[in-house]
């Protein structure tokens, strides 16, 4: 047995990258110890400098690619690397999709204990660029200049000043440049997350699925209204696709773009949109799925899995503005949505009316509270199908029992986080073995990032 090589921070190594970690870092080994190196790929031979030698793993910084992996391509974006937005632009798109499929399969098996999985059905994007329906940019400061972009990887404070973001439609980049140029004319600094001083905080931009119209929410610290009034006059003139403009005021110390107060500044108060057959309206803070090309297909897949005949009661839990419930309503007897954000609920009701849908009801509250003691399922009809689409953290532990007690023949779980999905499915499948995994579908909702959207359908064998 040879002694393990002693490795020191700062040391330069020649490495062969073997695999890609779940966080998209290339993994090489030295003396059996894994070393993680960002922006590298399996098959790369690299020069790298050790930056961390403490357990559980070592880390190194890429210095040079000596021999490139056959999967490597030139990233489209000039900001790739420092920008925390995309991790995978150097990996050819078909390999990104393959890697996500393998990652999902491994997570469901290892974390979810699902050894006999049906083959994962993968829906990728024909054009994996300009796909985001929402971008949340942050203001930063470089000397006397206001910058606007995305957080630098691993930093809460530093902002990469973005010229163009290729995962967003081009009119969003155009708007970004105009906001930045205009904001620099008022002599007001950006908000500093350390001192909590400064004015400009976030620019949250939404675009409509069907026409590419833009809605802007410019979030600032408490301050004078004049700069915003001037921008509300100037920006829509320079960016004609901007149809709705809000000012948000936030004095919160946490780094979240949701304002405490919103002032409507011009254009239309709502952004009009459509997904499939369903028309809908939103305000800047409503939840809408962030992928322009694949939201329709995901709702179609849910309809396929639900196999509705017109007699069913369907529950859409964590329903946002109700788009899943509304797209299933015409095929069902009744649909019920549950959502904790009152503004989302009021827009779900408004959107039902907009589509002339009368068999949809939306309730405001936390799913775990409304399901406690099966209250909701006792008050309403017994569910024939349930869709859950929780936030990244997954289901609250109090939700498992009432979900299973409902004995719904079809239980669909839409998730943006394979880890919480696997954890929740493991509990559900162990507690009620009458449920089986009917299908697993992966939607590549977030090309060039490590993220994905998954739809798992559980079917219950009749007693
Ligand atoms: C991933 S989104 C679901 C969106 C929706 N299914 C759609 O397709 O547009 C999750 C939603 O759950 C809501 N939410 C978060 N925690 C909740 C809870 N404990 N109970 C009910 N809704 C919750 C959020 O406000 C958000 O609208």
Coordinates of C-alpha atoms and ligand atoms in Angstrom, one line a residue:
X1 CA 0.0 0.0 0.0
X2 CA 1.5 3.4 -1.0
X3 CA 1.1 6.3 1.4
X4 CA -1.6 8.9 0.3
X5 CA 0.1 11.9 -1.3
X6 CA 0.1 15.0 1.0
X7 CA -1.7 17.7 -0.8
X8 CA -1.4 21.4 -0.1
X9 CA -3.5 24.4 -0.9
X10 CA -2.0 26.3 -3.9
X11 CA -0.5 23.2 -5.4
X12 CA -0.9 22.7 -9.2
X13 CA -2.0 19.3 -10.4
X14 CA -2.6 17.6 -13.7
X15 CA -6.0 15.9 -13.5
X16 CA -8.2 13.6 -15.5
X17 CA -11.9 14.5 -14.9
X18 CA -14.0 11.4 -14.5
X19 CA -17.6 12.4 -13.6
X20 CA -19.8 15.3 -13.1
X21 CA -21.2 15.9 -9.5
X22 CA -24.9 16.7 -8.8
X23 CA -23.8 20.3 -8.6
X24 CA -22.2 20.2 -12.0
X25 CA -18.6 20.2 -10.7
X26 CA -16.1 17.9 -12.5
X27 CA -14.8 15.2 -10.3
X28 CA -11.2 13.9 -10.5
X29 CA -9.4 11.7 -8.0
X30 CA -5.9 11.8 -6.5
X31 CA -4.8 8.9 -4.3
X32 CA -8.5 7.9 -4.2
X33 CA -9.6 11.3 -2.9
X34 CA -12.2 13.2 -5.0
X35 CA -11.3 16.7 -6.1
X36 CA -14.1 19.0 -7.4
X37 CA -13.3 21.4 -10.1
X38 CA -15.9 23.9 -11.5
X39 CA -16.3 24.3 -15.3
X40 CA -14.8 21.0 -16.1
X41 CA -16.3 17.9 -17.7
X42 CA -15.7 14.1 -17.8
X43 CA -13.0 13.4 -20.3
X44 CA -11.2 16.7 -19.8
X45 CA -7.5 16.7 -18.9
X46 CA -6.8 19.8 -16.9
X47 CA -4.3 21.8 -14.9
X48 CA -5.9 22.9 -11.7
X49 CA -4.8 24.6 -8.5
X50 CA -5.9 23.2 -5.1
X51 CA -8.1 25.7 -3.2
X52 CA -9.3 23.4 -0.4
X53 CA -7.8 20.2 1.1
X54 CA -10.2 19.7 4.1
X55 CA -12.6 16.8 4.1
X56 CA -15.1 15.8 3.0
X57 CA -13.7 16.6 -0.5
X58 CA -11.0 18.6 -2.0
X59 CA -11.6 21.5 -4.4
X60 CA -9.4 23.0 -7.1
X61 CA -9.6 26.0 -9.5
X62 CA -9.4 25.3 -13.2
X63 CA -6.2 26.9 -14.7
X64 CA -6.1 25.3 -18.2
X65 CA -7.8 22.6 -20.2
X66 CA -4.9 20.5 -21.6
X67 CA -7.2 18.1 -23.6
X68 CA -10.9 18.9 -24.0
X69 CA -13.7 16.4 -23.4
X70 CA -15.7 15.4 -26.5
X71 CA -18.8 16.8 -24.7
X72 CA -17.2 20.3 -24.3
X73 CA -18.5 23.3 -26.3
X74 CA -17.8 27.0 -26.3
X75 CA -20.2 28.7 -23.9
X76 CA -22.5 31.2 -25.7
X77 CA -22.5 33.7 -22.9
X78 CA -19.6 36.1 -22.1
X79 CA -20.5 36.0 -18.4
X80 CA -20.3 32.2 -18.1
X81 CA -18.1 31.3 -15.2
X82 CA -18.4 34.2 -12.8
X83 CA -22.2 34.5 -13.3
X84 CA -24.2 32.4 -10.9
X85 CA -27.0 31.9 -13.4
X86 CA -25.8 29.0 -15.6
X87 CA -23.5 26.1 -14.7
X88 CA -23.6 24.0 -17.8
X89 CA -23.1 26.2 -20.9
X90 CA -19.8 24.4 -21.6
X91 CA -21.6 21.1 -21.9
X92 CA -23.3 20.2 -25.3
X93 CA -27.1 20.4 -24.8
X94 CA -27.8 16.7 -25.5
X95 CA -25.3 15.8 -22.8
X96 CA -26.9 18.2 -20.4
X97 CA -30.2 16.4 -20.9
X98 CA -28.5 13.0 -20.5
X99 CA -26.8 14.1 -17.3
X100 CA -30.0 15.4 -15.8
X101 CA -31.8 12.1 -16.7
X102 CA -29.0 10.1 -15.0
X103 CA -29.0 12.5 -12.0
X104 CA -32.8 12.2 -11.6
X105 CA -32.7 8.4 -11.9
X106 CA -29.9 8.1 -9.4
X107 CA -31.6 10.5 -6.9
X108 CA -35.0 8.6 -7.1
X109 CA -33.1 5.3 -6.6
X110 CA -30.7 6.4 -3.9
X111 CA -32.7 8.9 -2.0
X112 CA -36.2 7.6 -2.8
X113 CA -35.5 3.9 -2.6
X114 CA -37.2 3.4 -5.9
X115 CA -35.3 0.5 -7.5
X116 CA -37.8 -0.5 -10.2
X117 CA -38.4 2.8 -12.0
X118 CA -40.3 3.0 -15.3
X119 CA -38.2 4.5 -18.1
X120 CA -37.9 8.3 -17.6
X121 CA -39.7 10.1 -20.4
X122 CA -37.7 13.2 -21.3
X123 CA -39.0 16.4 -22.8
X124 CA -36.1 18.7 -23.8
X125 CA -36.2 22.1 -25.5
X126 CA -35.9 22.3 -29.3
X127 CA -34.4 25.8 -28.9
X128 CA -32.8 25.9 -25.4
X129 CA -32.3 29.6 -25.3
X130 CA -34.5 32.7 -24.6
X131 CA -36.8 30.5 -22.6
X132 CA -37.3 32.3 -19.3
X133 CA -40.6 34.0 -18.6
X134 CA -39.2 35.8 -15.5
X135 CA -35.9 37.3 -14.6
X136 CA -34.9 38.8 -11.3
X137 CA -31.9 41.1 -11.7
X138 CA -30.1 42.8 -8.8
X139 CA -28.5 46.2 -8.7
X140 CA -24.9 46.5 -7.7
X141 CA -22.3 49.3 -7.5
X142 CA -18.8 49.5 -9.1
X143 CA -17.2 52.7 -7.9
X144 CA -19.6 55.6 -8.9
X145 CA -21.5 53.4 -11.4
X146 CA -24.7 51.5 -10.8
X147 CA -24.6 48.0 -12.3
X148 CA -27.4 45.5 -13.0
X149 CA -27.2 41.8 -13.4
X150 CA -27.1 38.5 -11.5
X151 CA -25.3 37.4 -8.4
X152 CA -21.7 36.3 -8.8
X153 CA -21.4 32.6 -8.1
X154 CA -21.3 31.9 -4.4
X155 CA -21.6 35.6 -3.5
X156 CA -24.6 37.4 -1.9
X157 CA -23.0 40.8 -2.4
X158 CA -21.2 40.9 -5.7
X159 CA -23.2 41.4 -8.9
X160 CA -22.1 40.4 -12.4
X161 CA -22.9 43.4 -14.6
X162 CA -24.9 41.6 -17.4
X163 CA -24.8 43.0 -20.9
X164 CA -27.1 40.3 -22.4
X165 CA -28.6 37.2 -20.8
X166 CA -29.2 34.5 -23.4
X167 CA -31.6 32.4 -21.4
X168 CA -34.0 35.3 -21.4
X169 CA -35.7 36.6 -24.5
X170 CA -33.8 39.4 -26.3
X171 CA -36.3 42.2 -25.3
X172 CA -35.4 41.5 -21.6
X173 CA -31.7 42.2 -22.3
X174 CA -32.7 45.3 -24.2
X175 CA -34.8 46.5 -21.2
X176 CA -32.0 45.6 -18.8
X177 CA -29.6 47.9 -20.7
X178 CA -32.1 50.8 -20.8
X179 CA -32.9 50.5 -17.1
X180 CA -29.2 50.5 -16.2
X181 CA -28.3 53.4 -18.4
X182 CA -31.3 55.5 -17.1
X183 CA -30.7 54.6 -13.4
X184 CA -27.1 55.9 -13.7
X185 CA -28.4 59.4 -14.5
X186 CA -29.9 60.2 -11.1
X187 CA -26.8 60.1 -8.9
X188 CA -28.4 57.6 -6.5
X189 CA -26.4 54.6 -5.4
X190 CA -27.5 50.9 -5.4
X191 CA -28.6 49.4 -2.1
X192 CA -25.7 47.9 -0.2
X193 CA -26.7 44.6 1.5
X194 CA -24.0 45.2 4.2
X195 CA -24.8 48.8 5.3
X196 CA -28.5 48.6 4.2
X197 CA -28.0 52.1 2.6
X198 CA -28.6 53.0 -1.0
X199 CA -31.6 53.1 -3.4
X200 CA -31.8 50.7 -6.4
X201 CA -32.4 47.1 -5.4
X202 CA -34.0 44.8 -8.1
X203 CA -35.5 44.8 -11.6
X204 CA -38.0 41.9 -11.9
X205 CA -39.1 41.4 -15.5
X206 CA -41.9 39.1 -16.7
X207 CA -42.7 38.3 -20.3
X208 CA -45.9 36.9 -21.6
X209 CA -46.0 33.4 -23.2
X210 CA -48.0 34.3 -26.2
X211 CA -46.9 37.8 -27.3
X212 CA -43.6 38.6 -25.5
X213 CA -45.1 41.6 -23.8
X214 CA -43.0 42.8 -20.8
X215 CA -44.0 43.7 -17.2
X216 CA -41.4 45.5 -15.0
X217 CA -41.3 45.7 -11.3
X218 CA -38.4 48.0 -10.2
X219 CA -37.7 47.6 -6.5
X220 CA -35.9 50.3 -4.5
X221 CA -35.3 51.2 -0.9
X222 CA -37.5 54.0 0.5
X223 CA -36.6 57.1 -1.4
X224 CA -37.8 59.9 -3.7
X225 CA -40.5 59.1 -6.3
X226 CA -39.1 61.5 -9.0
X227 CA -36.6 59.1 -10.5
X228 CA -39.3 56.4 -10.9
X229 CA -41.7 58.9 -12.4
X230 CA -39.1 59.9 -15.0
X231 CA -38.3 56.2 -15.8
X232 CA -42.0 55.4 -16.2
X233 CA -42.1 58.1 -18.9
X234 CA -38.8 57.2 -20.6
X235 CA -38.5 53.4 -20.6
X236 CA -41.7 52.4 -22.3
X237 CA -40.8 54.9 -25.1
X238 CA -37.5 53.2 -25.6
X239 CA -38.7 49.6 -25.1
X240 CA -42.1 49.4 -26.8
X241 CA -42.8 45.8 -25.7
X242 CA -42.9 47.1 -22.0
X243 CA -46.6 47.1 -21.3
X244 CA -46.8 47.4 -17.6
X245 CA -44.6 49.2 -15.1
X246 CA -44.6 49.0 -11.2
X247 CA -42.5 50.5 -8.5
X248 CA -41.9 48.3 -5.5
X249 CA -40.6 49.6 -2.2
X250 CA -38.7 47.3 0.1
X251 CA -36.9 48.1 3.3
X252 CA -36.4 44.5 4.1
X253 CA -32.8 43.5 5.1
X254 CA -33.2 40.1 3.5
X255 CA -32.2 39.6 -0.1
X256 CA -35.6 39.0 -1.6
X257 CA -37.2 40.9 -4.4
X258 CA -40.7 40.9 -3.0
X259 CA -41.6 44.5 -2.0
X260 CA -43.6 45.6 1.0
X261 CA -45.5 48.1 -1.1
X262 CA -46.2 48.5 -4.9
X263 CA -47.1 51.6 -6.8
X264 CA -48.5 51.2 -10.3
X265 CA -46.7 53.6 -12.6
X266 CA -48.1 53.0 -16.1
X267 CA -49.3 50.9 -19.0
X268 CA -51.7 48.0 -18.1
X269 CA -52.1 47.0 -14.5
X270 CA -52.0 43.3 -15.5
X271 CA -50.0 41.3 -18.0
X272 CA -52.4 39.4 -20.3
X273 CA -51.3 35.9 -21.3
X274 CA -52.4 32.5 -22.5
X275 CA -51.1 28.9 -22.0
X276 CA -52.8 26.3 -24.1
X277 CA -56.5 27.1 -24.1
X278 CA -56.4 29.1 -20.9
X279 CA -56.2 32.9 -20.9
X280 CA -54.8 34.5 -17.7
X281 CA -53.7 37.7 -16.2
X282 CA -51.0 38.4 -13.6
X283 CA -49.6 41.2 -11.5
X284 CA -45.8 41.3 -10.9
X285 CA -45.7 39.2 -7.8
X286 CA -47.9 36.3 -8.9
X287 CA -46.4 32.9 -9.5
X288 CA -46.2 31.6 -13.1
X289 CA -44.0 28.7 -14.3
X290 CA -40.8 30.2 -15.6
X291 CA -40.4 28.3 -18.9
X292 CA -42.0 29.8 -22.0
X293 CA -41.8 26.7 -24.2
X294 CA -42.5 23.8 -21.8
X295 CA -45.3 25.1 -19.5
X296 CA -48.0 24.2 -22.0
X297 CA -46.5 20.6 -22.5
X298 CA -46.3 20.1 -18.8
X299 CA -49.9 20.9 -18.3
X300 CA -50.8 18.7 -21.3
X301 CA -48.8 15.8 -19.6
X302 CA -50.8 16.3 -16.4
X303 CA -54.1 16.1 -18.4
X304 CA -52.9 12.9 -20.1
X305 CA -52.0 11.3 -16.7
X306 CA -55.3 12.4 -15.1
X307 CA -57.3 10.5 -17.8
X308 CA -60.4 12.6 -17.0
X309 CA -63.9 11.6 -18.2
X310 CA -65.9 14.6 -16.9
X311 CA -67.0 12.9 -13.7
X312 CA -64.0 13.5 -11.5
X313 CA -63.1 15.8 -8.6
X314 CA -59.6 17.0 -9.0
X315 CA -57.5 18.8 -6.4
X316 CA -54.6 21.1 -7.4
X317 CA -52.6 21.6 -4.2
X318 CA -50.1 24.5 -4.2
X319 CA -52.0 25.9 -7.1
X320 CA -50.4 29.4 -7.6
X321 CA -52.8 31.3 -9.9
X322 CA -54.6 28.1 -10.6
X323 CA -53.4 27.2 -14.1
X324 CA -53.2 23.5 -13.6
X325 CA -56.7 23.4 -12.1
X326 CA -58.1 25.6 -14.9
X327 CA -56.5 23.6 -17.7
X328 CA -58.1 20.4 -16.2
X329 CA -61.5 22.0 -15.4
X330 CA -63.3 21.4 -18.7
X331 CA -62.5 17.7 -18.5
X332 CA -63.6 17.2 -14.9
X333 CA -66.7 17.6 -12.8
X334 CA -65.0 20.0 -10.5
X335 CA -61.5 21.3 -9.7
X336 CA -60.3 22.7 -6.3
X337 CA -57.1 24.7 -5.8
X338 CA -55.3 25.4 -2.6
X339 CA -52.7 28.1 -2.3
X340 CA -51.2 30.1 0.6
X341 CA -50.7 33.4 -1.1
X342 CA -53.9 35.5 -1.1
X343 CA -52.9 37.4 -4.2
X344 CA -52.4 34.2 -6.2
X345 CA -55.8 32.9 -5.0
X346 CA -57.6 36.1 -6.0
X347 CA -55.9 35.8 -9.5
X348 CA -56.9 32.2 -9.7
X349 CA -60.5 33.2 -9.1
X350 CA -60.2 36.1 -11.6
X351 CA -58.7 33.7 -14.2
X352 CA -61.5 31.2 -13.8
X353 CA -64.0 34.0 -14.5
X354 CA -61.9 35.2 -17.5
X355 CA -62.3 31.7 -19.1
X356 CA -65.9 31.3 -18.1
X357 CA -65.0 28.3 -15.9
X358 CA -67.6 27.8 -13.3
X359 CA -66.6 24.4 -11.8
X360 CA -63.4 25.7 -10.1
X361 CA -63.0 26.8 -6.5
X362 CA -59.9 28.2 -4.9
X363 CA -59.1 28.2 -1.2
X364 CA -56.6 30.3 0.5
X365 CA -54.5 28.6 3.2
X366 CA -51.5 26.3 3.8
X367 CA -52.0 22.9 2.4
X368 CA -50.9 21.3 5.7
X369 CA -53.5 23.3 7.6
X370 CA -56.4 22.7 5.2
X371 CA -55.7 19.0 4.9
X372 CA -55.2 18.4 8.6
X373 CA -57.6 15.7 9.8
X374 CA -58.6 15.3 6.1
X375 CA -60.8 18.4 6.6
X376 CA -60.7 19.5 3.0
X377 CA -61.4 16.1 1.6
X378 CA -64.3 15.6 4.0
X379 CA -65.8 19.0 3.2
X380 CA -65.4 18.5 -0.5
X381 CA -66.0 15.5 -2.7
X382 CA -63.5 12.6 -2.5
X383 CA -60.6 13.2 -4.8
X384 CA -60.3 11.2 -8.0
X385 CA -57.0 12.9 -8.8
X386 CA -54.6 15.1 -6.9
X387 CA -51.8 17.2 -8.2
X388 CA -49.2 18.6 -5.8
X389 CA -46.7 21.2 -7.0
X390 CA -44.9 22.4 -3.8
X391 CA -42.1 24.8 -3.5
X392 CA -38.4 23.5 -3.5
X393 CA -38.6 22.3 0.1
X394 CA -41.3 19.7 -0.9
X395 CA -44.3 18.6 1.2
X396 CA -44.8 19.5 4.8
X397 CA -44.7 16.3 6.9
X398 CA -48.3 16.8 8.0
X399 CA -49.4 16.5 4.4
X400 CA -48.4 12.8 3.9
X401 CA -51.2 11.2 6.0
X402 CA -54.2 13.1 4.6
X403 CA -52.9 12.7 1.1
X404 CA -52.7 8.9 1.5
X405 CA -56.0 8.7 3.5
X406 CA -57.8 10.2 0.6
X407 CA -57.0 7.0 -1.4
X408 CA -57.0 9.1 -4.6
X409 CA -56.6 6.7 -7.6
X410 CA -54.1 9.1 -9.2
X411 CA -51.6 11.2 -7.4
X412 CA -49.4 13.5 -9.5
X413 CA -46.3 15.2 -8.0
X414 CA -44.8 18.0 -10.0
X415 CA -41.4 19.1 -8.6
X416 CA -38.5 21.4 -9.2
X417 CA -36.3 19.6 -6.7
X418 CA -35.4 15.9 -7.3
X419 CA -34.1 15.6 -3.7
X420 CA -37.3 16.7 -1.9
X421 CA -39.3 14.8 -4.5
X422 CA -37.4 11.6 -3.8
X423 CA -37.7 12.0 0.0
X424 CA -41.5 12.6 -0.2
X425 CA -42.1 9.7 -2.6
X426 CA -40.2 7.4 -0.4
X427 CA -42.5 8.2 2.5
X428 CA -45.7 8.0 0.4
X429 CA -44.7 4.7 -1.2
X430 CA -43.6 3.1 2.0
X431 CA -46.7 4.1 4.0
X432 CA -49.1 2.9 1.3
X433 CA -47.7 0.1 -0.8
X434 CA -51.0 0.1 -2.8
X435 CA -49.5 3.1 -4.7
X436 CA -47.1 2.3 -7.6
X437 CA -45.0 4.7 -9.8
X438 CA -47.0 4.9 -13.0
X439 CA -44.6 7.2 -14.9
X440 CA -41.7 9.6 -14.5
X441 CA -41.3 12.5 -16.9
X442 CA -38.5 14.9 -16.9
X443 CA -39.0 18.4 -18.4
X444 CA -35.8 20.3 -19.2
X445 CA -37.3 23.5 -17.8
X446 CA -34.0 25.2 -17.1
X447 CA -31.4 24.5 -19.8
X448 CA -27.7 25.4 -19.0
X449 CA -28.5 25.2 -15.3
X450 CA -28.5 22.1 -13.0
X451 CA -32.2 22.5 -12.4
X452 CA -35.1 20.4 -13.9
X453 CA -38.8 19.9 -13.5
X454 CA -40.2 16.4 -12.9
X455 CA -43.7 14.9 -13.0
X456 CA -44.2 11.6 -11.2
X457 CA -47.6 9.9 -11.4
X458 CA -48.5 7.5 -8.6
X459 CA -51.4 5.1 -9.3
X460 CA -53.3 3.3 -6.6
X461 CA -54.4 -0.3 -7.2
X462 CA -58.2 -0.6 -6.6
X463 CA -58.8 -2.4 -3.2
Ligands
LIG1 C1 -44.3 25.7 -7.6 S1 -45.5 26.8 -7.2 C2 -46.9 26.1 -7.9 C3 -47.5 26.8 -9.1 C4 -48.6 26.2 -9.9 N1 -48.9 24.8 -9.7 C5 -48.5 26.5 -11.4 O1 -48.3 25.6 -12.2 O2 -48.5 27.7 -11.7 C6 -45.8 26.6 -5.6 C7 -46.9 27.5 -5.0 O3 -47.1 27.0 -3.6 C8 -47.5 28.1 -2.8 N2 -47.2 27.7 -1.5 C9 -46.0 27.7 -0.8 N3 -46.2 27.1 0.4 C10 -47.5 26.7 0.5 C11 -48.2 26.0 1.5 N4 -47.7 25.6 2.6 N5 -49.5 25.8 1.2 C12 -50.1 26.2 0.1 N6 -49.4 26.8 -0.9 C13 -48.1 27.1 -0.7 C14 -46.6 29.2 -3.4 O4 -47.2 30.5 -3.1 C15 -46.6 28.9 -4.9 O5 -47.6 29.6 -5.5

